[in-house]
Coordinates of N, CA and C in Angstrom, one line a residue:
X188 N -20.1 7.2 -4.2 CA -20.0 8.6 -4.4 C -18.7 9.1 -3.6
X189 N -17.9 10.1 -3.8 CA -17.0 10.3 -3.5 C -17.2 11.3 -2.0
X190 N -15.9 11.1 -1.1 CA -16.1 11.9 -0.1 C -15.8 13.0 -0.4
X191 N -16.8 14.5 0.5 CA -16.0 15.4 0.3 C -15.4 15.6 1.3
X192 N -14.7 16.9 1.1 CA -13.2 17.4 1.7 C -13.3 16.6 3.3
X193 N -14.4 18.1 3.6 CA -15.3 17.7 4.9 C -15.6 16.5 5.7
X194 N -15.9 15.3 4.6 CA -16.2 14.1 4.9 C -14.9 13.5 5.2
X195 N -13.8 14.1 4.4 CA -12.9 12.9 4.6 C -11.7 13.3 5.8
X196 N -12.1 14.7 5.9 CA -11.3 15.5 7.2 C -12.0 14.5 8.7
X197 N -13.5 14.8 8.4 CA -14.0 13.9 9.7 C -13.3 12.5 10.1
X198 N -13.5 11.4 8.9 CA -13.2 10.6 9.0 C -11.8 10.4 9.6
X199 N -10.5 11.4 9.5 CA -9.4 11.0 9.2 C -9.2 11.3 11.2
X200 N -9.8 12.5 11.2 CA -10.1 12.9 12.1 C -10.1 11.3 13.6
X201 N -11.5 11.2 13.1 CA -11.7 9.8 13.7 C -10.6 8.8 14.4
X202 N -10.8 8.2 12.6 CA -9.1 7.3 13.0 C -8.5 7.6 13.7
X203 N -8.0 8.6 13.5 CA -6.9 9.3 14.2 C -6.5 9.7 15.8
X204 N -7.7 10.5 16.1 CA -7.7 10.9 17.0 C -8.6 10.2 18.0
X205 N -9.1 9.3 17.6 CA -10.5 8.8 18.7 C -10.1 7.3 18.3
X206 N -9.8 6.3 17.3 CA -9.6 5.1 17.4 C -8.3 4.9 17.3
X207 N -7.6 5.8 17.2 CA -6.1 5.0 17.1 C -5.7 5.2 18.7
X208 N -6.0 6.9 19.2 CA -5.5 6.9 20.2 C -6.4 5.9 21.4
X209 N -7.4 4.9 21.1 CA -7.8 4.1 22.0 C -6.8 2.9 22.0
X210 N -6.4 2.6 20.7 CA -5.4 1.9 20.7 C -4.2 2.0 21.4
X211 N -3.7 2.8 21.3 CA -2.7 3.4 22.0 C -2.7 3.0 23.5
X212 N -3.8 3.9 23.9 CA -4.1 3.8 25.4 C -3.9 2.5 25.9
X213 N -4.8 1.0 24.9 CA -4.6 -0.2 25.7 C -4.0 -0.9 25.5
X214 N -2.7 -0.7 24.6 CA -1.6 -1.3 24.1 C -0.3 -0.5 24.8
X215 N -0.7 0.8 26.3 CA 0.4 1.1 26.8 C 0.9 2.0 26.2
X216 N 0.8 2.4 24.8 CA 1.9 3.5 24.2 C 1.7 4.8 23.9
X217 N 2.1 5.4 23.7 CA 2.1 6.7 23.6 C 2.5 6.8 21.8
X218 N 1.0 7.7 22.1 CA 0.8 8.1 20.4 C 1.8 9.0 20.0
X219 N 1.7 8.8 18.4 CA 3.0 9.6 17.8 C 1.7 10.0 16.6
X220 N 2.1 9.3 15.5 CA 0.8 9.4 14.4 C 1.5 10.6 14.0
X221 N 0.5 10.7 12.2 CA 1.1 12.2 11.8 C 1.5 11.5 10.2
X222 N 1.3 12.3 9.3 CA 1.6 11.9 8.2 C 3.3 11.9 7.9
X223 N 4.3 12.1 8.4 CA 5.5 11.9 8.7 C 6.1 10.9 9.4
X224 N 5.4 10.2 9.6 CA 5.9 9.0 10.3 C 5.1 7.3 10.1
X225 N 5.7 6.3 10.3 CA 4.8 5.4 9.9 C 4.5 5.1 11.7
X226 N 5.2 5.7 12.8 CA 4.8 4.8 14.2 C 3.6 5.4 14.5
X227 N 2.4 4.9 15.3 CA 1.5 5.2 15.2 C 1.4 5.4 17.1
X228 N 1.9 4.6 17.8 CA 2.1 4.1 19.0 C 3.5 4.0 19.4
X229 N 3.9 4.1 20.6 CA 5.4 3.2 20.9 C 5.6 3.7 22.6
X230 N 6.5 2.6 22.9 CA 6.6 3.0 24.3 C 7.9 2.8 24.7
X231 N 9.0 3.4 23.8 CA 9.8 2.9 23.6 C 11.0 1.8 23.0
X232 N 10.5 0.8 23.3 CA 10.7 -0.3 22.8 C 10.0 -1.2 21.7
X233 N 8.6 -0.9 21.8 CA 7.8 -1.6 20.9 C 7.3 -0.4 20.0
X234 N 7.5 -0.6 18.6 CA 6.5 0.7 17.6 C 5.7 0.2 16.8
X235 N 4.2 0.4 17.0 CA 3.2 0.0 15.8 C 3.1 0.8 15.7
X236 N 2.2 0.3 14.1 CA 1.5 0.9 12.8 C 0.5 0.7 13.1
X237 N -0.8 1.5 13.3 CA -1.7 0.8 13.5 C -2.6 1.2 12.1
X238 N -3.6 0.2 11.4 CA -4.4 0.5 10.7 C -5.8 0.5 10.9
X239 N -6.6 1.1 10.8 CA -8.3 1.5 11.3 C -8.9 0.9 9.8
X240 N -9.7 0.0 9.7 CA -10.0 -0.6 8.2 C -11.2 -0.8 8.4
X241 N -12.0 -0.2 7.5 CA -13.3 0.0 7.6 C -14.3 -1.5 6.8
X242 N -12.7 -2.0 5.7 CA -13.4 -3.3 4.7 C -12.2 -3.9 5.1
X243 N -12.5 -4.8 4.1 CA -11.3 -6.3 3.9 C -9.7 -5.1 3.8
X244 N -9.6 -4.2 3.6 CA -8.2 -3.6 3.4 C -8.2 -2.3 3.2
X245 N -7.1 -2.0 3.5 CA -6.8 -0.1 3.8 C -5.6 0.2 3.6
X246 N -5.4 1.7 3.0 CA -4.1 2.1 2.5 C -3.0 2.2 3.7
X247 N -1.9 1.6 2.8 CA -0.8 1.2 4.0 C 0.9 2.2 3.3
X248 N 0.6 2.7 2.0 CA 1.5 3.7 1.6 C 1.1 4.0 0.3
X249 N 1.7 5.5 0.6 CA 1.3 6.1 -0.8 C 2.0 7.1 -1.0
X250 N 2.5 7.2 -2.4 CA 3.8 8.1 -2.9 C 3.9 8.5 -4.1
X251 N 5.0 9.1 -4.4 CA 4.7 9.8 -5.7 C 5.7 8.6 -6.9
X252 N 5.5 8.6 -8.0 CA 5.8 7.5 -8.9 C 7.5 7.6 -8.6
X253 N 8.0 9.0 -8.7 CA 9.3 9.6 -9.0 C 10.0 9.2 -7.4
X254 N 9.3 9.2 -6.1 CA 10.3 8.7 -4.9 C 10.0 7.1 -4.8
X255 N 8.8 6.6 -5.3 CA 8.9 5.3 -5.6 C 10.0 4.1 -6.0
X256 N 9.7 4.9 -7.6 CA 11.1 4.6 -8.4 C 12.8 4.7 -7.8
X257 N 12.9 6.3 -7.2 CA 14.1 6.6 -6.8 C 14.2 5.7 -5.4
X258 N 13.6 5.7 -4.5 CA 13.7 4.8 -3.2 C 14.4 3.0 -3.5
X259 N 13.1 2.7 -4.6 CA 13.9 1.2 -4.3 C 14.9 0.9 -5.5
X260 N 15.4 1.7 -6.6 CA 16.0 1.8 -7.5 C 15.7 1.3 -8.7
X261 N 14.4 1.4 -9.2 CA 13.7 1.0 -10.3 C 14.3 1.3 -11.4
X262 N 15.0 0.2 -12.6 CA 15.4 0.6 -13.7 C 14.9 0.1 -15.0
X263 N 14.9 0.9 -16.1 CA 14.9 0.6 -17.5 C 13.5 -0.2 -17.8
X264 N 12.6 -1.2 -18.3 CA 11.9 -1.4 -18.8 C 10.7 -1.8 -17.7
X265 N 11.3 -1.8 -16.7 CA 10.5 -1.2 -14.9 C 9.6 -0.3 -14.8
X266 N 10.5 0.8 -14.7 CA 9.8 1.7 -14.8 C 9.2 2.6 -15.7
X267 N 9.4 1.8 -17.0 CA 8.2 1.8 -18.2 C 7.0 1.7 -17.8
X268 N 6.7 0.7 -17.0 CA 5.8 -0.6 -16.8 C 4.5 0.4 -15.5
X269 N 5.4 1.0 -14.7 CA 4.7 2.4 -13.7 C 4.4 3.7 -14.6
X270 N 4.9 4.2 -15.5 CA 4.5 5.3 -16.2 C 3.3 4.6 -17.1
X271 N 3.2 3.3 -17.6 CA 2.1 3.3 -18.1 C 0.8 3.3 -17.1
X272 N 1.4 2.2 -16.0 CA 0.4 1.6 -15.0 C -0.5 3.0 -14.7
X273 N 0.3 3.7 -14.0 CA 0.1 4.7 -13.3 C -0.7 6.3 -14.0
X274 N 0.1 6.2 -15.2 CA -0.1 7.3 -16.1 C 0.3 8.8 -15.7
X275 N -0.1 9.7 -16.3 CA 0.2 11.0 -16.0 C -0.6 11.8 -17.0
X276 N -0.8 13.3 -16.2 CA -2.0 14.1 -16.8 C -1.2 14.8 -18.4
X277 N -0.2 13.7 -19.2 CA 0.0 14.2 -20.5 C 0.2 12.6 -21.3
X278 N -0.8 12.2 -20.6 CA -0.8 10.9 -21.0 C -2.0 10.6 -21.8
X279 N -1.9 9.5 -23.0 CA -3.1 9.6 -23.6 C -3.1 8.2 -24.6
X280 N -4.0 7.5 -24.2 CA -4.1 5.7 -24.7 C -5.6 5.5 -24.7
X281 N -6.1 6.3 -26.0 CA -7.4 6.3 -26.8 C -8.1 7.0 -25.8
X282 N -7.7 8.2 -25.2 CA -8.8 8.9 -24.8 C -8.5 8.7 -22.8
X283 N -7.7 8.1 -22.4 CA -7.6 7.6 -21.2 C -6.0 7.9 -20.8
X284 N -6.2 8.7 -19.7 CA -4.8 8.6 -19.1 C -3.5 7.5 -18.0
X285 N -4.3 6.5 -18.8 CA -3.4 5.3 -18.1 C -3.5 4.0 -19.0
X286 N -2.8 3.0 -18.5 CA -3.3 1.9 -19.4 C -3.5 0.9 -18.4
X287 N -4.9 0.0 -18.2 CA -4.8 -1.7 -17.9 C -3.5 -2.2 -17.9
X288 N -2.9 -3.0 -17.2 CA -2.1 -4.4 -16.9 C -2.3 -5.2 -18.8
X289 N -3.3 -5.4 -18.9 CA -3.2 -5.9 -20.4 C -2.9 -5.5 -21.4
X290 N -3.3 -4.0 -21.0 CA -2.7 -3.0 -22.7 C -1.5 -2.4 -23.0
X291 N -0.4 -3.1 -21.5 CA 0.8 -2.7 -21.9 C 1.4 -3.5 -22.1
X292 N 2.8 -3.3 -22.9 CA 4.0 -4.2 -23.9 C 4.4 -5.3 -22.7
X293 N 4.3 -6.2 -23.5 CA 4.7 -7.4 -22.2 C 6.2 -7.0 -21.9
X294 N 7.0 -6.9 -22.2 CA 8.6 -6.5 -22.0 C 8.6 -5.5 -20.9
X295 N 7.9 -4.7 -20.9 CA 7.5 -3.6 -20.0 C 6.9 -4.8 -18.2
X296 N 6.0 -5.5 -18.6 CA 5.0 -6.4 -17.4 C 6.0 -7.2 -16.9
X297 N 6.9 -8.0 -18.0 CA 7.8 -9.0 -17.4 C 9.1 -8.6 -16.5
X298 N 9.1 -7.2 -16.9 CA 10.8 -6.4 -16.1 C 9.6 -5.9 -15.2
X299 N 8.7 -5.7 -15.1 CA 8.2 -5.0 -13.6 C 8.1 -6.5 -12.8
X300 N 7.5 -7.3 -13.3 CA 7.3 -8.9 -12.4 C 8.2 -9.2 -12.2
X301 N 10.0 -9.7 -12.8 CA 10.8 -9.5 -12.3 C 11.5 -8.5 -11.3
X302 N 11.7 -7.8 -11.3 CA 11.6 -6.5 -10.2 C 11.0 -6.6 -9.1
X303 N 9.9 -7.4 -9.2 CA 8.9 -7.4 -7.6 C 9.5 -8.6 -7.0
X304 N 9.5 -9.8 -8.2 CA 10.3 -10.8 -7.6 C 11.5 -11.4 -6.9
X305 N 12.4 -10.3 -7.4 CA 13.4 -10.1 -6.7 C 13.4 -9.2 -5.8
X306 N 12.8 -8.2 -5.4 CA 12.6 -7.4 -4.0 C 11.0 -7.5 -3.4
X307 N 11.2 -8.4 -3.2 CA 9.2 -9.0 -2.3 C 9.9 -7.9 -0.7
X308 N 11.0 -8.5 -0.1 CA 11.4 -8.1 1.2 C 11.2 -6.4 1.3
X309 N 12.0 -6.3 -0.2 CA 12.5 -5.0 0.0 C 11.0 -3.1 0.1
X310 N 9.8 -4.6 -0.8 CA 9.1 -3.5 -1.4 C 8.2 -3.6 0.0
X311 N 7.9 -4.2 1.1 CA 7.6 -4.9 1.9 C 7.9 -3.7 3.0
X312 N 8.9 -3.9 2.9 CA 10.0 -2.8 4.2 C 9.6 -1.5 3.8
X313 N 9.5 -1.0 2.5 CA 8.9 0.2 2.1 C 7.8 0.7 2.3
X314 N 6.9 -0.2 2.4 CA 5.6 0.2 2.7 C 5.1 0.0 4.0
X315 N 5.2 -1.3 4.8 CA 5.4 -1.0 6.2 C 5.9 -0.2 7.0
X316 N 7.5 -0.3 6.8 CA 8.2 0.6 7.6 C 8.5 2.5 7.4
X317 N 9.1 2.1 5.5 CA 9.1 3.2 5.1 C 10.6 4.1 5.8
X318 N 11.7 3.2 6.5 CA 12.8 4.5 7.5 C 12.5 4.2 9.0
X319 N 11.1 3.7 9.2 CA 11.0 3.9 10.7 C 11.1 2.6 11.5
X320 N 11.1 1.9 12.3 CA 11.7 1.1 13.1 C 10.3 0.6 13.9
X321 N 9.2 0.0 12.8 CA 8.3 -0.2 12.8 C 8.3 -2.0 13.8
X322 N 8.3 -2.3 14.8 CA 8.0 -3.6 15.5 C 6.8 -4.6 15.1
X323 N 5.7 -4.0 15.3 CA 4.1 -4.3 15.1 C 3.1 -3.9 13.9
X324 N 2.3 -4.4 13.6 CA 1.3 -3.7 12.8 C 0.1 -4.1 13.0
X325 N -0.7 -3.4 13.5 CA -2.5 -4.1 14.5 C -3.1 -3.4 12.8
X326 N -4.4 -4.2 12.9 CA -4.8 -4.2 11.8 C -6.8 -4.3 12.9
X327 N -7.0 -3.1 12.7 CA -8.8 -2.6 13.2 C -9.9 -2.9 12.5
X328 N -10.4 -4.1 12.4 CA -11.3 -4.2 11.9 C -12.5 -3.8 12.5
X329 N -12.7 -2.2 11.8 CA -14.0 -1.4 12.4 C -15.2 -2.4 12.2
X330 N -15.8 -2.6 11.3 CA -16.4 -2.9 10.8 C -16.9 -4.0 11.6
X331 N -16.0 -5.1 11.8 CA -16.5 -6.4 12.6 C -16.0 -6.3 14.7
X332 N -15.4 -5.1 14.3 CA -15.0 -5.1 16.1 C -13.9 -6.0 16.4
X333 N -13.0 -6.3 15.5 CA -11.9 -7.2 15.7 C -10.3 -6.5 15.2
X334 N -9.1 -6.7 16.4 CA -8.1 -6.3 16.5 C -7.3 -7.6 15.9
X335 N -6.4 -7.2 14.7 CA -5.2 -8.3 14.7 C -4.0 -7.6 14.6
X336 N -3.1 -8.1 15.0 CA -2.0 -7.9 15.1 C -1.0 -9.0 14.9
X337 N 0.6 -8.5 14.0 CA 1.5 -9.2 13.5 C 2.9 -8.5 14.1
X338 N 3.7 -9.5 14.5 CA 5.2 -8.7 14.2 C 5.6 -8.4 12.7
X339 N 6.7 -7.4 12.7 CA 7.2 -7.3 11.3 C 7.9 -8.4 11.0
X340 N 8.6 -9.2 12.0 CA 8.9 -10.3 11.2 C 8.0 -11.6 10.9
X341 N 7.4 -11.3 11.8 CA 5.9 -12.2 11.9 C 5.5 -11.8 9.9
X342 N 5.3 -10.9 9.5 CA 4.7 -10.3 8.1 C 5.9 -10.7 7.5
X343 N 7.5 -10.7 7.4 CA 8.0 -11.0 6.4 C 8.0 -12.6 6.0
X344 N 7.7 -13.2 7.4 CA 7.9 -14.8 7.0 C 6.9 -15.2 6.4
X345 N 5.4 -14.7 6.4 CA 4.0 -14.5 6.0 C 4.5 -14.5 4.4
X346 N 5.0 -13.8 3.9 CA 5.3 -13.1 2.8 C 6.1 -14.1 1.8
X347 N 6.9 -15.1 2.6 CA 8.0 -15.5 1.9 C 7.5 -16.7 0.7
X348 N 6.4 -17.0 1.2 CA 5.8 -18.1 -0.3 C 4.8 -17.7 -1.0
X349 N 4.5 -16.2 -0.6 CA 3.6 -15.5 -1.4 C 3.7 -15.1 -3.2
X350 N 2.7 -14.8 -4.2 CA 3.1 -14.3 -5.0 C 2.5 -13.4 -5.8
X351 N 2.8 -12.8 -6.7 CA 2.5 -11.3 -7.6 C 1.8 -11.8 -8.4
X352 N 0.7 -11.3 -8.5 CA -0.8 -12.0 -9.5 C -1.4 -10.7 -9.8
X353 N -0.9 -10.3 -11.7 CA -1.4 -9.6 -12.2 C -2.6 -9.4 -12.3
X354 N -3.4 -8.3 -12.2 CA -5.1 -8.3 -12.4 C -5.4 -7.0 -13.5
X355 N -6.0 -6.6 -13.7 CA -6.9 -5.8 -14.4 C -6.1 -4.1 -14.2
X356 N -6.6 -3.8 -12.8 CA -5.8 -2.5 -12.4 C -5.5 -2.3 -11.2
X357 N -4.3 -3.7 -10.6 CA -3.7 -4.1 -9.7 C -3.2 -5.0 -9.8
X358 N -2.1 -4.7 -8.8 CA -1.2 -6.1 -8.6 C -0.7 -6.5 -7.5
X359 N -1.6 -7.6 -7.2 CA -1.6 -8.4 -5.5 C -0.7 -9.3 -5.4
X360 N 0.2 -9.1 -4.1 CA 1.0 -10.4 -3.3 C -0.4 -11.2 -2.8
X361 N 0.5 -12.3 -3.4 CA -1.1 -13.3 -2.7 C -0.7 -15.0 -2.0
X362 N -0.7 -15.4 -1.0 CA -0.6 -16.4 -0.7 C -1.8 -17.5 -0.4
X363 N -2.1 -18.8 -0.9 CA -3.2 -19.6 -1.1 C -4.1 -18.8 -1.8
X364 N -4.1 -18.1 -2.9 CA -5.4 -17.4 -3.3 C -5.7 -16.1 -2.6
X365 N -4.9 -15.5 -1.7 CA -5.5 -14.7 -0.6 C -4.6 -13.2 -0.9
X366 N -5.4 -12.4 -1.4 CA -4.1 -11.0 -1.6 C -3.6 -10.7 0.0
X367 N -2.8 -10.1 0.2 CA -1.9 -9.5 1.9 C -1.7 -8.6 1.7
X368 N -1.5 -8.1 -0.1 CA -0.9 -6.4 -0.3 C -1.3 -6.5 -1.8
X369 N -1.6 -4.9 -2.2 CA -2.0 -4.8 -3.6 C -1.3 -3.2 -3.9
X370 N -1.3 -2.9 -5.3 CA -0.6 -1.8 -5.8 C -1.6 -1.3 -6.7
X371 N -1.9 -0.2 -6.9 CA -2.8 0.7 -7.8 C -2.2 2.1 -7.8
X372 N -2.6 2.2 -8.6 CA -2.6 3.7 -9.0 C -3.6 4.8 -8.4
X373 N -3.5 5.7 -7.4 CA -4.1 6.9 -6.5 C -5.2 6.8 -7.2
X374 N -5.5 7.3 -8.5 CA -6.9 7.7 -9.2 C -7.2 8.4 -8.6
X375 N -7.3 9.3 -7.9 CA -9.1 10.5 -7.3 C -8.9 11.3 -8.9
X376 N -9.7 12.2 -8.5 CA -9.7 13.3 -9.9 C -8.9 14.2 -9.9
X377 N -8.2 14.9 -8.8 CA -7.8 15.9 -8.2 C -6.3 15.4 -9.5
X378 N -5.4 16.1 -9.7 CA -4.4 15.7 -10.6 C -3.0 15.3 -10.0
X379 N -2.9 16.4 -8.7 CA -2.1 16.2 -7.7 C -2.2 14.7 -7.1
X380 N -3.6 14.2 -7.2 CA -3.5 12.7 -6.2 C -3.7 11.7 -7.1
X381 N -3.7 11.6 -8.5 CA -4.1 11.1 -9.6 C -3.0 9.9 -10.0
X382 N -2.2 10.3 -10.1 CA -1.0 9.1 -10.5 C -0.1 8.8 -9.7
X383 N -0.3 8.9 -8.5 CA 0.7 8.1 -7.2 C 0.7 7.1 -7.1
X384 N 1.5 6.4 -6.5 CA 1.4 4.8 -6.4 C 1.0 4.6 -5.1
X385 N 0.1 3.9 -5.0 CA -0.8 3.5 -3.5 C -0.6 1.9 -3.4
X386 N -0.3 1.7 -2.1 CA -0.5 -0.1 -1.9 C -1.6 0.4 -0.8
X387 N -2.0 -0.8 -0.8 CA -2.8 -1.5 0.5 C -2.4 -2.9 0.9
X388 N -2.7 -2.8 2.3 CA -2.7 -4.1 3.2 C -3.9 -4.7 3.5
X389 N -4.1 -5.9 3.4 CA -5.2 -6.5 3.7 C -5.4 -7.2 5.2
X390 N -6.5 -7.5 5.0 CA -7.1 -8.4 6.6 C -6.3 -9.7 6.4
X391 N -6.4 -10.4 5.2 CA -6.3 -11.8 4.8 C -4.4 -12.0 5.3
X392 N -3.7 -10.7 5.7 CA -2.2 -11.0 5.7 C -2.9 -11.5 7.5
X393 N -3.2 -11.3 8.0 CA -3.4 -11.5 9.9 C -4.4 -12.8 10.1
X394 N -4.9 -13.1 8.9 CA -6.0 -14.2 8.7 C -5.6 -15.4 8.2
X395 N -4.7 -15.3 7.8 CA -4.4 -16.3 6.5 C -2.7 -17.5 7.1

C-alpha cells in the first residue's frame, strides 16, 4: 500500500534528521544533507553520501528524463529507448503508458545497451556524485543494524567487470549475478513523479 504524504514526510524526516545525523556525529562530520546536494556528511576533507536502506537497496538518484538525457549526452536511437522505457502522460501502448524492455524495437534496446556500455564510469559519476566531490558512500542497513561503507574509487573499480542485464522493467549493473545499481522508471501515480528516471544502489555493491 502506498505511503501517504504524512507517512513519507515522517519517514524522510527520520532518515534524515535522526539517522543520518547519527551518522554524521560518529564518523566526525558535519551534516550538510538537503535535496540539493549529494554530501550528506563532510569534515572537510572527507564527503559522504550516506544511504539509510530499509531492504536489499534504496534510491540513489532521481531525475527528470530531459536532464538525464541532456547531462550525459544521450543521442538518437538512445533516447528512443528512455521515452519508451519511461513513458509519458500522452503516451499510449494498448492502454498503458509505458512499454516493458521487451515490447520495445530492438534498435531502440541495442543503442541504449551500447550507450551504457560505453559510459558504465560516466553514468556511475552521475548518480553517486552528481557535481559534488563525493569521497565515501556508507550504505545503513536499517533493517539488519549493519553500516557499509566504500570509497568512490573503491565503487568504480567494483564496477569495472560489471554488466547491464536487461529485465522486465529494469535494468541492472550486475557483477557475479549480483545487481550494485538498477534503473526504472519513478512510477508513483502522481504525474509529476511518474516518468523520471530513478536508479538505485544496492547492498550487494559493499557485499559483493
Amino acid at each position: 500500500m502506498p505511503l501517504t504524504a504524512a507517512q513519507g514526510y515522517k519517514i524522510r524526516e527520520e532518515y534524515s534528521d535522526i539517522k543520518e545525523k547519527a551518522i554524521c556525529d560518529a564518523h566526525g562530520l558535519k551534516q550538510i544533507g538537503g535535496s540539493r546536494t549529494k554530501v550528506d556528511g563532510t569534515d572537510g576533507d572527507v564527503s559522504k553520501s550516506i544511504k539509510n536502506a530499509s531492504g536489499s537497496s534504496t534510491q540513489v538518484h532521481l531525475t527528470t528524463q530531459k536532464h538525464f538525457i541532456e547531462t550525459l549526452n544521450i543521442t538518437g536511437d538512445a533516447v528512443e529507448f528512455i521515452k519508451h522505457f519511461c513513458g509519458s502522460s500522452d503516451y499510449d501502448y494498448n492502454g498503458r503508458d509505458r512499454r516493458f524492455i521487451k515490447e520495445i524495437d530492438t534498435q531502440y534496446t541495442e543503442a541504449f545497451k551500447e550507450f551504457l556500455d560505453n559510459n558504465k564510469r560516466e553514468i556511475v559519476d552521475l548518480i553517486i556524485r552528481n557535481g559534488f566531490d563525493i569521497t565515501h558512500v556508507v550504505y545503513n542497513d536499517i533493517k539488519n543494524s549493519v553500516e557499509y561503507e566504500l570509497t568512490y574509487e573503491n565503487i568504480l573499480a567494483k564496477i569495472e567487470d560489471a554488466e547491464w542485464k536487461f529485465l522486465r522493467g529494469g535494468i541492472h549493473l550486475k557483477l557475479n549475478g549480483k545487481s550494485l545499481f538498477h534503473f526504472q522508471r519513478e512510477g508513483k501515480k502522481k504525474l509529476s513523479n511518474r516518468y523520471n528516471v530513478l536508479w538505485h544502489i544496492h547492498r550487494n555493491l559493499f557485499t559483493c
